[in-house]
Amino acid sequence: MALVKQKGTLVGVQYTDYKDIDINSFDAVVVGSGFAGAVCAREFAERGDMRVLVIEKRAHIGGNMYDELDEAGILVHRYGPHIFHTNDGRVFSYLRRFAGWIGYQHNVLADWYGTYLPVPFNKNSMEIAFGKERAAHLTEKLIDVFGDGRKVTINELRAQDDPELREIADFVYKNVFLYYTQKQWGLTPEEVDPSVTARVPVFISRDNRYFQDQYQGMPVRGYTDLFEQMLDYEGIEVCLDTDATSVFELEFEDDSEDAQLSAIKLHDVSFTGPIVYTGPLDELFLARFGRLPYRSLDFVYETYDEEYKLPCGTVNYTVTEDYTRVTEFKHMTGQKAPNTTIMKEYSRAYTDPDAQIPYYAIINDENNAHYERYRRLTESLPNFHPLGRLAEYRYYNMDKIVGLALDLSHGILDERASAQEAAEE
């Protein structure tokens, strides 16, 4: 499972070396093989009968969803835990074509000085933090003001005249949110954006699930197998270990710094078919305006000769430790084994593109304007389509990316069909 592929085929996916391809034989180019790229590639090939070249920088497909068996035989997610959840029936039905799914409801606990609190903070958390008697009193007040089953933000609680409701907000802010956010984003308390704080919820319920979406689960054979099934289609060829910046020849309208793209060449040929680009835009343009800021992650794995180490899939360290969270994958994957592997996650500044991976865009007005300067370079090239977290410099859940990739690919195919009909008239 999840072996690194070499030239040729292993499970049906067609792998080749970039130097051996004839670019004139392809109708579309996709950069990246995560959900954004893989869905577009499959739709172009299957629905559009197109030949698709997938260019992948890494030595494997699947992007950050890539998983594999570690040396202890435990299926681990190599780029952080990925739990699929959605309310979009179209997206879930689409992914079910490529994988069987097991039901998994994700639970997260906060380690509060050695005591576990369910996260998001709820009635059960309240009893642990305040004791059953006081928690019953505070919960009654919450229900009286907001109603049972509601999600209430910290700011809503702080806006109340009742000091006990503000006390709940302050407890959650200090013990669940603040230090975790400082570690995750490298911020001081003063730098934590109030707009982020405003979204931190308290659940007036006993539902300990981290997500409440209708469809939740994990692919039975892992994410890598799902991507192998998705890219196993006639007409799709994948080039691994191939950086788009090393094979794309960018041509500009003039020599000015803000000149827009006029063409993208591959093997000295101007490619006029659709190009779906899912990588960082600043990297594509060799950081001509400076690099966009991201947060990166480091992962440390530990294997234990015991069936389980943690009480649930993820424990957040909200008041202690320098890592943000610990994941135990067996809770998520349903794998049965006498041993287990956990993963500690450390958030870092993104300072070395050669050694680090950009995970989270640092979204604010200044950085958005910085990104827009890069995006404007592509506006005059109608066949170039930035898609995904990195290419659009924003945060997306997996289901949202799948939906956007379906919309984009179908829109491109509809335009292509209309153009062909017009040409035949």
Coordinates of C-alpha atoms in Angstrom, one line a residue:
M1 CA 0.0 0.0 0.0
A2 CA 1.1 3.6 -0.8
L3 CA 4.4 2.7 -2.3
V4 CA 6.5 5.4 -4.0
K5 CA 6.0 4.9 -7.8
Q6 CA 8.7 4.7 -10.4
K7 CA 8.4 5.0 -14.2
G8 CA 5.8 2.6 -15.5
T9 CA 2.7 1.3 -13.7
L10 CA 2.1 -0.4 -10.3
V11 CA -1.6 -0.3 -9.7
G12 CA -2.8 1.0 -13.1
V13 CA -1.7 4.7 -12.8
Q14 CA 0.4 5.6 -15.8
Y15 CA 3.7 7.1 -14.6
T16 CA 6.3 8.5 -17.0
D17 CA 9.4 10.7 -17.0
Y18 CA 8.8 14.3 -18.1
K19 CA 11.7 14.3 -20.5
D20 CA 10.0 11.4 -22.4
I21 CA 6.6 13.1 -23.0
D22 CA 5.3 14.6 -26.2
I23 CA 3.5 17.7 -25.1
N24 CA 1.6 17.9 -28.4
S25 CA -0.2 14.7 -27.5
F26 CA -1.9 16.2 -24.4
D27 CA -5.1 18.2 -24.2
A28 CA -4.7 19.5 -20.7
V29 CA -2.0 20.0 -18.0
V30 CA -2.7 19.7 -14.3
V31 CA -0.1 20.7 -11.7
G32 CA -0.5 18.8 -8.5
S33 CA -2.1 15.5 -7.6
G34 CA -4.1 16.4 -4.5
F35 CA -7.8 16.6 -4.6
A36 CA -7.9 19.8 -6.7
G37 CA -5.6 18.3 -9.4
A38 CA -6.7 14.7 -9.3
V39 CA -10.4 15.5 -9.6
C40 CA -9.8 17.8 -12.6
A41 CA -7.5 15.3 -14.3
R42 CA -10.1 12.5 -13.9
E43 CA -13.0 14.7 -15.1
F44 CA -11.0 15.9 -18.2
A45 CA -10.1 12.3 -19.1
E46 CA -13.4 10.6 -18.3
R47 CA -16.0 13.2 -19.2
G48 CA -14.0 15.1 -21.8
D49 CA -12.1 12.2 -23.4
M50 CA -8.9 14.3 -23.1
R51 CA -5.3 13.3 -22.6
V52 CA -4.1 14.8 -19.4
L53 CA -0.6 15.4 -18.1
V54 CA -0.3 15.6 -14.3
I55 CA 2.9 17.2 -13.1
E56 CA 3.7 16.4 -9.5
K57 CA 6.5 17.9 -7.5
R58 CA 6.7 15.1 -4.9
A59 CA 7.7 11.5 -5.3
H60 CA 4.1 10.4 -4.7
I61 CA 0.5 11.3 -5.7
G62 CA -2.2 12.5 -3.2
G63 CA -0.8 15.8 -2.1
N64 CA -1.1 16.3 1.7
M65 CA -3.6 13.5 1.9
Y66 CA -0.8 10.9 1.2
D67 CA -0.8 8.0 3.7
E68 CA 1.4 4.9 4.0
L69 CA 2.4 2.1 6.3
D70 CA 5.2 3.1 8.6
E71 CA 8.0 0.7 9.7
A72 CA 5.7 -0.6 12.5
G73 CA 3.0 -1.5 10.0
I74 CA 0.7 1.4 11.1
L75 CA -1.1 3.4 8.4
V76 CA -0.1 7.0 9.0
H77 CA -0.9 10.3 7.3
R78 CA 2.4 11.9 6.4
Y79 CA 1.3 15.5 6.2
G80 CA -1.0 15.7 9.2
P81 CA -4.4 14.1 10.0
H82 CA -7.1 14.3 7.4
I83 CA -10.7 13.6 8.4
F84 CA -13.2 13.8 5.7
H85 CA -16.5 15.4 6.5
T86 CA -19.1 17.2 4.4
N87 CA -22.8 18.1 4.0
D88 CA -22.4 18.1 0.2
G89 CA -24.0 14.9 -1.0
R90 CA -22.7 15.4 -4.6
V91 CA -19.1 15.5 -3.3
F92 CA -19.4 12.4 -1.1
S93 CA -21.1 10.4 -3.9
Y94 CA -18.3 11.3 -6.2
L95 CA -15.6 10.1 -3.9
R96 CA -17.5 6.9 -3.2
R97 CA -16.8 5.9 -6.7
F98 CA -13.1 5.5 -5.9
A99 CA -13.1 4.2 -2.4
G100 CA -15.1 2.3 0.2
W101 CA -15.7 4.3 3.4
I102 CA -15.8 3.5 7.1
G103 CA -17.9 5.6 9.4
Y104 CA -15.7 7.7 11.7
Q105 CA -16.8 10.5 14.0
H106 CA -13.9 12.6 15.0
N107 CA -13.5 13.4 18.7
V108 CA -10.9 15.9 20.0
L109 CA -9.8 16.4 23.6
A110 CA -7.9 19.3 25.0
D111 CA -5.2 18.4 27.6
W112 CA -5.9 20.9 30.4
Y113 CA -3.0 20.4 32.7
G114 CA -3.4 16.6 32.4
T115 CA -7.2 16.6 32.4
Y116 CA -9.1 16.0 29.2
L117 CA -11.8 18.4 28.1
P118 CA -13.9 17.7 25.0
V119 CA -13.3 20.3 22.2
P120 CA -15.2 22.3 21.1
F121 CA -16.2 23.2 24.7
N122 CA -19.6 21.9 25.6
K123 CA -21.8 20.7 28.5
N124 CA -19.5 17.8 29.2
S125 CA -16.4 20.1 29.2
M126 CA -18.3 22.4 31.5
E127 CA -18.8 19.7 34.1
I128 CA -15.1 18.7 34.0
A129 CA -13.9 22.3 34.3
F130 CA -16.4 23.7 36.8
G131 CA -17.7 20.6 38.6
K132 CA -21.2 19.1 38.0
E133 CA -23.1 21.4 40.4
R134 CA -21.7 24.7 39.2
A135 CA -21.8 23.4 35.6
A136 CA -25.5 22.7 35.9
H137 CA -26.1 26.3 37.1
L138 CA -24.0 27.8 34.2
T139 CA -25.6 25.5 31.6
E140 CA -29.1 26.5 32.8
K141 CA -28.1 30.2 32.3
L142 CA -26.7 29.4 28.8
I143 CA -30.0 27.7 27.8
D144 CA -32.1 30.5 29.2
V145 CA -30.3 33.1 27.2
F146 CA -29.4 31.2 24.0
G147 CA -31.5 28.1 23.9
D148 CA -30.5 24.4 24.1
G149 CA -28.4 23.0 21.3
R150 CA -27.0 26.3 20.2
K151 CA -23.4 27.2 19.2
V152 CA -22.5 30.4 21.0
T153 CA -19.3 32.3 20.3
I154 CA -17.0 33.8 22.9
N155 CA -17.9 37.3 21.7
E156 CA -21.6 36.6 22.2
L157 CA -20.9 35.4 25.7
R158 CA -18.7 38.4 26.5
A159 CA -21.4 40.8 25.3
Q160 CA -23.8 39.6 28.0
D161 CA -24.3 41.6 31.2
D162 CA -24.2 38.5 33.3
P163 CA -20.6 38.1 34.7
E164 CA -20.9 34.3 34.9
L165 CA -21.5 34.0 31.2
R166 CA -18.5 36.2 30.6
E167 CA -16.6 33.9 33.0
I168 CA -17.3 30.9 30.7
A169 CA -16.0 32.9 27.7
D170 CA -12.8 33.9 29.6
F171 CA -12.2 30.3 30.7
V172 CA -12.5 28.9 27.1
Y173 CA -10.4 31.8 25.7
K174 CA -7.5 31.2 28.2
N175 CA -7.6 27.4 28.5
V176 CA -8.7 26.2 25.1
F177 CA -8.0 28.8 22.6
L178 CA -5.2 31.3 23.4
Y179 CA -2.0 29.3 23.8
Y180 CA -3.0 26.8 21.1
T181 CA -3.5 29.7 18.7
Q182 CA -0.2 31.4 19.7
K183 CA 1.7 28.1 18.9
Q184 CA -0.3 27.5 15.7
W185 CA 0.3 30.9 14.2
G186 CA 3.4 32.2 16.0
L187 CA 1.5 35.1 17.6
T188 CA 1.6 37.0 20.9
P189 CA -1.7 37.3 22.7
E190 CA -1.9 40.9 21.5
E191 CA -1.6 39.8 17.9
V192 CA -4.4 37.3 18.0
D193 CA -7.0 38.7 15.6
P194 CA -10.3 39.5 17.3
S195 CA -12.2 38.2 14.3
V196 CA -10.7 34.8 14.9
T197 CA -11.5 34.9 18.6
A198 CA -15.1 35.8 17.7
R199 CA -15.6 32.4 15.9
V200 CA -14.5 30.3 18.9
P201 CA -17.7 28.4 19.9
V202 CA -19.2 27.0 23.0
F203 CA -21.7 24.2 22.2
I204 CA -24.8 24.0 24.4
S205 CA -25.0 20.3 23.9
R206 CA -23.4 16.9 24.8
D207 CA -22.3 16.2 21.3
N208 CA -18.6 15.5 21.6
R209 CA -18.0 15.2 17.9
Y210 CA -15.7 17.8 16.4
F211 CA -17.7 17.9 13.2
Q212 CA -21.5 17.7 12.8
D213 CA -21.6 17.1 9.1
Q214 CA -24.0 14.6 7.6
Y215 CA -21.3 12.6 5.9
Q216 CA -18.2 11.7 7.8
G217 CA -15.6 8.9 7.4
M218 CA -12.3 7.6 6.2
P219 CA -11.5 5.7 3.0
V220 CA -11.2 2.0 3.9
R221 CA -7.9 1.5 2.1
G222 CA -6.5 4.9 2.9
Y223 CA -6.3 8.1 0.9
T224 CA -3.4 7.1 -1.3
D225 CA -5.4 4.2 -2.6
L226 CA -8.3 6.5 -3.4
F227 CA -6.0 8.7 -5.5
E228 CA -4.6 5.7 -7.2
Q229 CA -8.1 4.7 -8.2
M230 CA -8.9 8.2 -9.3
L231 CA -5.9 8.7 -11.5
D232 CA -6.1 5.1 -12.9
Y233 CA -7.8 6.1 -16.2
E234 CA -6.9 5.9 -19.8
G235 CA -5.4 9.2 -21.0
I236 CA -3.9 10.3 -17.7
E237 CA -0.2 10.3 -17.3
V238 CA 1.7 11.4 -14.2
C239 CA 5.2 12.8 -13.9
L240 CA 6.5 12.5 -10.4
D241 CA 9.5 14.4 -9.0
T242 CA 8.7 17.2 -11.5
D243 CA 8.5 20.8 -10.3
A244 CA 6.4 23.0 -12.6
T245 CA 8.8 25.9 -12.1
S246 CA 11.5 23.8 -13.8
V247 CA 9.4 22.8 -16.8
F248 CA 7.1 25.7 -17.4
E249 CA 8.6 28.4 -19.7
L250 CA 6.7 31.6 -18.9
E251 CA 6.3 34.3 -21.5
F252 CA 5.2 37.8 -20.6
E253 CA 3.6 40.6 -22.5
D254 CA 6.6 42.9 -21.9
D255 CA 9.7 43.3 -19.6
S256 CA 8.0 45.2 -16.8
E257 CA 7.7 43.6 -13.3
D258 CA 3.9 43.5 -13.4
A259 CA 3.6 42.3 -17.0
Q260 CA 1.0 39.6 -17.4
L261 CA 1.5 36.1 -18.7
S262 CA 1.0 35.8 -22.5
A263 CA 1.9 32.1 -22.8
I264 CA 3.2 29.0 -21.0
K265 CA 5.5 26.7 -22.9
L266 CA 6.4 23.1 -22.2
H267 CA 9.2 21.5 -24.2
D268 CA 9.3 24.8 -26.2
V269 CA 5.7 24.4 -27.2
S270 CA 3.1 27.0 -26.3
F271 CA 0.4 25.0 -24.5
T272 CA -3.1 26.3 -25.4
G273 CA -5.2 23.7 -23.6
P274 CA -6.4 24.2 -20.1
I275 CA -3.8 24.4 -17.4
V276 CA -5.0 23.8 -13.8
Y277 CA -2.4 25.0 -11.4
T278 CA -2.7 24.0 -7.7
G279 CA 0.8 25.1 -6.4
P280 CA 1.8 28.4 -4.8
L281 CA 1.6 31.3 -7.3
D282 CA 4.6 33.0 -5.8
E283 CA 6.8 30.0 -6.5
L284 CA 5.6 29.8 -10.1
F285 CA 6.7 33.4 -10.6
L286 CA 10.0 32.8 -8.7
A287 CA 9.0 35.1 -5.9
R288 CA 9.4 38.2 -8.0
F289 CA 7.3 40.2 -5.5
G290 CA 8.7 38.4 -2.5
R291 CA 7.4 35.2 -0.9
L292 CA 3.9 34.9 0.4
P293 CA 3.9 34.1 4.2
Y294 CA 2.7 30.7 5.3
R295 CA 2.9 28.5 8.4
S296 CA 4.6 25.2 8.1
L297 CA 4.5 22.0 10.2
D298 CA 7.0 19.5 11.6
F299 CA 5.9 16.0 12.6
V300 CA 7.5 13.7 15.1
Y301 CA 6.4 10.0 15.1
E302 CA 6.5 7.7 18.1
T303 CA 5.6 4.0 18.1
Y304 CA 4.5 2.1 21.2
D305 CA 4.1 -1.6 21.9
E306 CA 0.6 -1.1 23.2
E307 CA -2.8 -1.1 21.4
Y308 CA -3.7 2.5 22.0
K309 CA -1.8 5.5 23.5
L310 CA -4.5 8.1 23.4
P311 CA -8.2 8.1 24.3
C312 CA -9.2 9.4 20.9
G313 CA -7.9 10.4 17.5
T314 CA -6.5 13.8 18.4
V315 CA -5.5 15.5 21.7
N316 CA -4.8 19.3 21.5
Y317 CA -2.3 20.7 24.0
T318 CA -3.9 24.0 24.8
V319 CA -2.0 25.1 28.0
T320 CA 1.2 23.1 28.0
E321 CA 3.9 21.6 25.6
D322 CA 5.5 23.2 22.6
Y323 CA 3.6 21.0 20.1
T324 CA 0.1 21.8 19.2
R325 CA -1.5 18.4 19.1
V326 CA -0.9 14.6 19.0
T327 CA -2.7 12.3 16.6
E328 CA -3.2 8.5 16.9
F329 CA -4.2 7.2 13.5
K330 CA -5.6 3.9 14.5
H331 CA -8.6 5.6 16.1
M332 CA -9.3 7.2 12.6
T333 CA -8.5 4.3 10.2
G334 CA -10.0 1.5 12.2
Q335 CA -6.8 -0.5 11.8
K336 CA -6.3 -3.4 14.2
A337 CA -2.8 -4.0 15.5
P338 CA -1.1 -4.8 18.9
N339 CA 1.1 -1.7 18.5
T340 CA 0.4 1.9 17.7
T341 CA 2.0 5.1 16.2
I342 CA 1.3 8.6 17.4
M343 CA 2.4 11.9 15.7
K344 CA 3.3 15.1 17.5
E345 CA 2.7 18.3 15.5
Y346 CA 4.8 21.4 15.7
S347 CA 3.9 24.6 14.0
R348 CA 6.7 26.6 12.4
A349 CA 7.4 29.8 10.5
Y350 CA 7.7 29.0 6.8
T351 CA 11.2 30.3 6.0
D352 CA 12.9 27.7 3.7
P353 CA 10.9 26.6 0.6
D354 CA 13.6 24.0 -0.2
A355 CA 13.2 22.2 3.1
Q356 CA 9.7 23.1 4.3
I357 CA 6.1 22.7 3.0
P358 CA 3.6 25.6 3.1
Y359 CA 0.5 24.4 4.9
Y360 CA -1.5 27.4 6.0
A361 CA -1.8 30.8 4.4
I362 CA -1.6 33.7 6.8
I363 CA -4.6 35.5 5.7
N364 CA -4.9 39.3 6.4
D365 CA -5.5 42.4 4.2
E366 CA -1.8 42.9 3.6
N367 CA -1.1 39.3 2.5
N368 CA -4.3 39.2 0.4
A369 CA -3.1 42.2 -1.5
H370 CA 0.3 40.6 -1.9
Y371 CA -1.3 37.5 -3.3
E372 CA -3.5 39.5 -5.7
R373 CA -0.4 41.0 -7.3
Y374 CA 0.6 37.5 -8.3
R375 CA -2.9 36.5 -9.4
R376 CA -3.2 39.6 -11.7
L377 CA -0.2 38.3 -13.7
T378 CA -2.4 35.4 -14.9
E379 CA -5.5 37.3 -15.8
S380 CA -4.6 37.7 -19.5
L381 CA -4.0 33.9 -19.9
P382 CA -7.6 32.4 -20.2
N383 CA -6.4 28.8 -20.2
F384 CA -4.6 29.2 -16.8
H385 CA -6.7 28.2 -13.8
P386 CA -5.4 28.6 -10.2
L387 CA -7.2 26.2 -7.9
G388 CA -6.8 25.2 -4.3
R389 CA -5.4 26.3 -1.0
L390 CA -1.9 27.3 -2.3
A391 CA -2.9 28.6 -5.7
E392 CA -5.7 30.7 -4.3
Y393 CA -4.0 31.6 -1.0
R394 CA -6.9 30.6 1.3
Y395 CA -8.1 27.8 3.5
Y396 CA -10.3 25.1 2.1
N397 CA -11.6 21.9 3.6
M398 CA -11.2 18.8 1.4
D399 CA -14.9 18.6 0.4
K400 CA -14.9 22.2 -0.7
I401 CA -11.9 21.6 -2.9
V402 CA -13.5 18.5 -4.5
G403 CA -16.6 20.6 -5.2
L404 CA -14.6 23.5 -6.7
A405 CA -12.6 21.1 -8.9
L406 CA -15.8 19.5 -10.2
D407 CA -17.2 22.9 -11.0
L408 CA -14.1 24.1 -12.7
S409 CA -13.5 21.0 -14.8
H410 CA -17.1 20.8 -15.9
G411 CA -17.1 24.5 -16.8
I412 CA -14.0 24.1 -18.9
L413 CA -15.5 21.0 -20.6
D414 CA -18.7 22.8 -21.3
E415 CA -16.8 25.7 -22.9
R416 CA -14.7 23.3 -24.9
A417 CA -17.9 21.5 -26.2
S418 CA -19.5 24.8 -27.1
A419 CA -16.4 25.9 -29.0
Q420 CA -16.3 22.6 -30.9
E421 CA -20.0 22.9 -31.8
A422 CA -19.4 26.4 -33.1
A423 CA -16.4 25.3 -35.1
E424 CA -18.5 22.6 -36.8
E425 CA -21.3 24.9 -37.8

